[in-house]
Every structure is written in C-alpha cells, then in structure tokens.
Amino acid sequence: MLSGAVNQVSFTIPKGKTVGLVGESGSGKSTTGK
C-alpha cells in the first residue's frame, strides 16, 4: 500500500484561470480546494 502526505502547500490561481485536480477517491482533492 502506498501512503504519503504533503503539508503547508500554497498556490495562487490568477483570476479567470481554470485549474483541474485529478486523483483517486479519497485522495484529498476537495480538501486541497478549500
């Protein structure tokens, strides 16, 4: 089983740009967007 974590990540998305997050169910996509 693979396991990993990333802490304190930040990024800026310019107004008008679109970003997509792709990953398995439960991988933290929604949490990352908060």
mmCIF file of C-alpha atoms in Angstrom:
data_model
loop_
_atom_site.group_PDB
_atom_site.id
_atom_site.type_symbol
_atom_site.label_atom_id
_atom_site.label_comp_id
_atom_site.label_asym_id
_atom_site.label_seq_id
_atom_site.Cartn_x
_atom_site.Cartn_y
_atom_site.Cartn_z
ATOM 1 C CA MET A 1 0.000 0.000 0.000
ATOM 2 C CA LEU A 2 1.275 3.472 -0.874
ATOM 3 C CA SER A 3 0.948 6.298 1.594
ATOM 4 C CA GLY A 4 2.070 9.894 1.605
ATOM 5 C CA ALA A 5 1.305 13.366 2.833
ATOM 6 C CA VAL A 6 2.071 16.930 1.862
ATOM 7 C CA ASN A 7 1.916 19.749 4.393
ATOM 8 C CA GLN A 8 1.763 23.524 4.018
ATOM 9 C CA VAL A 9 1.267 23.745 0.271
ATOM 10 C CA SER A 10 0.053 27.008 -1.215
ATOM 11 C CA PHE A 11 -0.518 28.253 -4.724
ATOM 12 C CA THR A 12 -2.148 31.231 -6.387
ATOM 13 C CA ILE A 13 -4.625 30.864 -9.219
ATOM 14 C CA PRO A 14 -4.957 34.056 -11.264
ATOM 15 C CA LYS A 15 -8.475 35.394 -11.724
ATOM 16 C CA GLY A 16 -10.084 33.922 -14.834
ATOM 17 C CA LYS A 17 -7.879 30.813 -14.934
ATOM 18 C CA THR A 18 -9.180 27.251 -14.596
ATOM 19 C CA VAL A 19 -7.460 24.501 -12.623
ATOM 20 C CA GLY A 20 -8.262 20.794 -12.555
ATOM 21 C CA LEU A 21 -7.355 18.363 -9.787
ATOM 22 C CA VAL A 22 -7.268 14.681 -10.702
ATOM 23 C CA GLY A 23 -6.877 11.794 -8.294
ATOM 24 C CA GLU A 24 -8.390 8.710 -6.761
ATOM 25 C CA SER A 25 -11.403 8.832 -4.467
ATOM 26 C CA GLY A 26 -10.330 9.930 -1.006
ATOM 27 C CA SER A 27 -7.043 11.443 -2.179
ATOM 28 C CA GLY A 28 -7.804 14.966 -0.866
ATOM 29 C CA LYS A 29 -8.946 16.825 -3.980
ATOM 30 C CA SER A 30 -11.804 18.637 -2.237
ATOM 31 C CA THR A 31 -9.715 19.380 0.843
ATOM 32 C CA THR A 32 -6.998 20.888 -1.352
ATOM 33 C CA GLY A 33 -9.548 23.236 -2.899
ATOM 34 C CA LYS A 34 -10.685 24.615 0.462
#
